[in-house]
PDB file of C-alpha atoms in Angstrom:
ATOM      1  CA  UNK A   1       0.000   0.000   0.000  1.00 68.00           C
ATOM      2  CA  UNK A   2       1.069   3.556  -0.564  1.00 74.00           C
ATOM      3  CA  UNK A   3       1.623   5.419   2.718  1.00 68.00           C
ATOM      4  CA  UNK A   4      -0.667   8.375   3.384  1.00 63.00           C
ATOM      5  CA  UNK A   5       0.911  11.698   2.455  1.00 64.00           C
ATOM      6  CA  UNK A   6      -1.766  14.220   3.312  1.00 63.00           C
ATOM      7  CA  UNK A   7      -1.285  14.166   7.104  1.00 58.00           C
ATOM      8  CA  UNK A   8       1.967  15.516   8.458  1.00 59.00           C
ATOM      9  CA  UNK A   9       2.628  14.980  12.142  1.00 59.00           C
ATOM     10  CA  UNK A  10       4.971  17.233  14.030  1.00 60.00           C
ATOM     11  CA  UNK A  11       6.754  16.344  17.219  1.00 59.00           C
ATOM     12  CA  UNK A  12       7.250  12.975  18.890  1.00 56.00           C
ATOM     13  CA  UNK A  13       4.000  13.258  20.838  1.00 59.00           C
ATOM     14  CA  UNK A  14       2.117  13.556  17.568  1.00 63.00           C
ATOM     15  CA  UNK A  15       3.904  10.530  16.139  1.00 60.00           C
ATOM     16  CA  UNK A  16       3.021   8.400  19.183  1.00 60.00           C
ATOM     17  CA  UNK A  17      -0.594   9.567  19.086  1.00 64.00           C
ATOM     18  CA  UNK A  18      -1.027   8.983  15.359  1.00 62.00           C
ATOM     19  CA  UNK A  19       0.657   5.567  15.486  1.00 61.00           C
ATOM     20  CA  UNK A  20      -1.673   4.448  18.272  1.00 59.00           C
ATOM     21  CA  UNK A  21      -4.702   5.816  16.385  1.00 60.00           C
ATOM     22  CA  UNK A  22      -3.759   4.367  12.982  1.00 54.00           C
ATOM     23  CA  UNK A  23      -6.712   2.177  12.022  1.00 57.00           C
ATOM     24  CA  UNK A  24      -5.757   0.894   8.589  1.00 53.00           C
ATOM     25  CA  UNK A  25      -3.610  -1.935   9.982  1.00 60.00           C
ATOM     26  CA  UNK A  26      -3.610  -3.455  13.437  1.00 62.00           C
ATOM     27  CA  UNK A  27       0.184  -3.746  13.356  1.00 63.00           C
ATOM     28  CA  UNK A  28       1.045  -0.178  12.355  1.00 61.00           C
ATOM     29  CA  UNK A  29       4.568   0.788  13.262  1.00 62.00           C
ATOM     30  CA  UNK A  30       6.122   4.136  14.066  1.00 59.00           C
ATOM     31  CA  UNK A  31       9.375   5.386  15.525  1.00 58.00           C
ATOM     32  CA  UNK A  32       9.591   7.466  18.658  1.00 59.00           C
ATOM     33  CA  UNK A  33      11.729   7.835  21.709  1.00 64.00           C
ATOM     34  CA  UNK A  34      11.025   5.393  24.557  1.00 69.00           C
ATOM     35  CA  UNK A  35      10.554   8.406  26.832  1.00 66.00           C
ATOM     36  CA  UNK A  36       7.688   9.811  24.774  1.00 66.00           C
ATOM     37  CA  UNK A  37       5.941   6.461  24.387  1.00 66.00           C
ATOM     38  CA  UNK A  38       6.263   5.549  28.080  1.00 65.00           C
ATOM     39  CA  UNK A  39       6.118   8.844  29.910  1.00 63.00           C
ATOM     40  CA  UNK A  40       4.538  11.594  27.840  1.00 58.00           C
ATOM     41  CA  UNK A  41       1.907   9.828  25.753  1.00 59.00           C
ATOM     42  CA  UNK A  42       1.212   6.702  27.799  1.00 60.00           C
ATOM     43  CA  UNK A  43      -2.193   5.824  26.381  1.00 61.00           C
ATOM     44  CA  UNK A  44      -1.935   2.034  26.717  1.00 66.00           C
ATOM     45  CA  UNK A  45      -2.059   1.494  22.952  1.00 65.00           C
ATOM     46  CA  UNK A  46       1.654   1.610  22.156  1.00 69.00           C
ATOM     47  CA  UNK A  47       3.763  -1.535  22.334  1.00 73.00           C
ATOM     48  CA  UNK A  48       7.522  -1.168  22.227  1.00 77.00           C
ATOM     49  CA  UNK A  49       9.087  -3.760  19.974  1.00 80.00           C
ATOM     50  CA  UNK A  50      11.901  -6.187  20.516  1.00 86.00           C
ATOM     51  CA  UNK A  51      14.793  -6.159  18.099  1.00 89.00           C
ATOM     52  CA  UNK A  52      16.635  -9.453  17.773  1.00 91.00           C
ATOM     53  CA  UNK A  53      14.728 -10.696  20.855  1.00 93.00           C
ATOM     54  CA  UNK A  54      15.955  -7.739  22.941  1.00 93.00           C
ATOM     55  CA  UNK A  55      13.363  -5.500  24.593  1.00 90.00           C
ATOM     56  CA  UNK A  56      13.975  -1.740  24.989  1.00 86.00           C
ATOM     57  CA  UNK A  57      14.352  -1.911  28.768  1.00 86.00           C
ATOM     58  CA  UNK A  58      16.509   0.447  30.798  1.00 85.00           C
ATOM     59  CA  UNK A  59      19.079  -2.303  31.403  1.00 89.00           C
ATOM     60  CA  UNK A  60      19.339  -3.335  27.748  1.00 91.00           C
ATOM     61  CA  UNK A  61      19.669   0.276  26.639  1.00 87.00           C
ATOM     62  CA  UNK A  62      22.393   0.920  29.211  1.00 89.00           C
ATOM     63  CA  UNK A  63      24.458  -2.116  28.219  1.00 91.00           C
ATOM     64  CA  UNK A  64      23.990  -1.418  24.470  1.00 89.00           C
ATOM     65  CA  UNK A  65      22.115  -4.703  23.893  1.00 92.00           C
ATOM     66  CA  UNK A  66      19.145  -2.810  22.415  1.00 89.00           C
ATOM     67  CA  UNK A  67      20.399  -1.579  19.032  1.00 88.00           C
ATOM     68  CA  UNK A  68      18.192   1.499  18.582  1.00 83.00           C
ATOM     69  CA  UNK A  69      19.035   3.988  21.290  1.00 79.00           C
ATOM     70  CA  UNK A  70      19.713   7.680  20.877  1.00 76.00           C
ATOM     71  CA  UNK A  71      22.509   9.323  22.781  1.00 78.00           C
ATOM     72  CA  UNK A  72      22.363  12.819  24.186  1.00 76.00           C
ATOM     73  CA  UNK A  73      25.418  14.997  24.542  1.00 77.00           C
ATOM     74  CA  UNK A  74      26.380  17.943  26.720  1.00 76.00           C
ATOM     75  CA  UNK A  75      28.237  20.186  24.275  1.00 80.00           C
ATOM     76  CA  UNK A  76      30.251  23.053  25.632  1.00 81.00           C
ATOM     77  CA  UNK A  77      31.608  24.312  22.272  1.00 81.00           C
ATOM     78  CA  UNK A  78      34.944  25.351  23.707  1.00 81.00           C
ATOM     79  CA  UNK A  79      33.509  27.783  26.213  1.00 84.00           C
ATOM     80  CA  UNK A  80      35.772  29.219  28.857  1.00 87.00           C
ATOM     81  CA  UNK A  81      32.981  29.275  31.436  1.00 89.00           C
ATOM     82  CA  UNK A  82      34.537  27.971  34.671  1.00 92.00           C
ATOM     83  CA  UNK A  83      31.308  26.175  35.615  1.00 92.00           C
ATOM     84  CA  UNK A  84      31.236  23.749  32.671  1.00 90.00           C
ATOM     85  CA  UNK A  85      33.274  21.011  34.344  1.00 89.00           C
ATOM     86  CA  UNK A  86      31.157  21.282  37.490  1.00 93.00           C
ATOM     87  CA  UNK A  87      27.961  21.021  35.436  1.00 90.00           C
ATOM     88  CA  UNK A  88      29.159  17.904  33.603  1.00 89.00           C
ATOM     89  CA  UNK A  89      30.308  16.348  36.885  1.00 93.00           C
ATOM     90  CA  UNK A  90      26.877  17.052  38.366  1.00 93.00           C
ATOM     91  CA  UNK A  91      25.048  15.574  35.348  1.00 92.00           C
ATOM     92  CA  UNK A  92      27.070  12.375  35.808  1.00 92.00           C
ATOM     93  CA  UNK A  93      26.661  12.372  39.602  1.00 95.00           C
ATOM     94  CA  UNK A  94      24.148  10.163  41.433  1.00 95.00           C
ATOM     95  CA  UNK A  95      21.822  13.160  41.832  1.00 96.00           C
ATOM     96  CA  UNK A  96      22.049  14.169  38.162  1.00 93.00           C
ATOM     97  CA  UNK A  97      21.486  10.616  36.957  1.00 92.00           C
ATOM     98  CA  UNK A  98      18.537  10.194  39.344  1.00 92.00           C
ATOM     99  CA  UNK A  99      16.904  13.298  37.855  1.00 90.00           C
ATOM    100  CA  UNK A 100      17.510  12.012  34.335  1.00 86.00           C
ATOM    101  CA  UNK A 101      15.794   8.748  35.257  1.00 85.00           C
ATOM    102  CA  UNK A 102      12.971  10.511  37.125  1.00 83.00           C
ATOM    103  CA  UNK A 103      12.008  12.483  34.038  1.00 77.00           C
ATOM    104  CA  UNK A 104      11.847   9.300  31.954  1.00 75.00           C
ATOM    105  CA  UNK A 105      15.201   8.965  30.242  1.00 81.00           C
ATOM    106  CA  UNK A 106      17.728   6.164  30.755  1.00 86.00           C
ATOM    107  CA  UNK A 107      20.697   7.223  32.864  1.00 88.00           C
ATOM    108  CA  UNK A 108      24.238   6.266  31.815  1.00 86.00           C
ATOM    109  CA  UNK A 109      24.885   4.452  35.111  1.00 75.00           C
TER     110      UNK A 109
END
C-alpha cells in the first residue's frame, strides 16, 4: 500500500498519538523515543518492539544490547565558562542521573 501523504505529524507526541490511532492496519509501526511512548503519551495502545529478541528496557539500553538507542550529549563548544566542568560532573553524579531517570530517560549508570 502507498503510505498516506496528506497528514503531516509534528513532534514525537504527535507521532506516538497517530501511530496508536492508525486504524488501517492493526500492526502499524512508528518510531519514537522510549521516553515519549512511556512517559509523555502513555495511552496504553503503544507496544515497544523487541529487536533481535531484545526488549527496549533500561538495562538493555544501558548495556547497548538494544540496538536502537539515541545518545544525548552535553556540548560546551569550547567555552571558557569555569562552571562547565562542574555542570558535567553534576550531570554524571548520582543526583544528576537520578533526575535524568525521574524524568523518563535512561541514565548512563
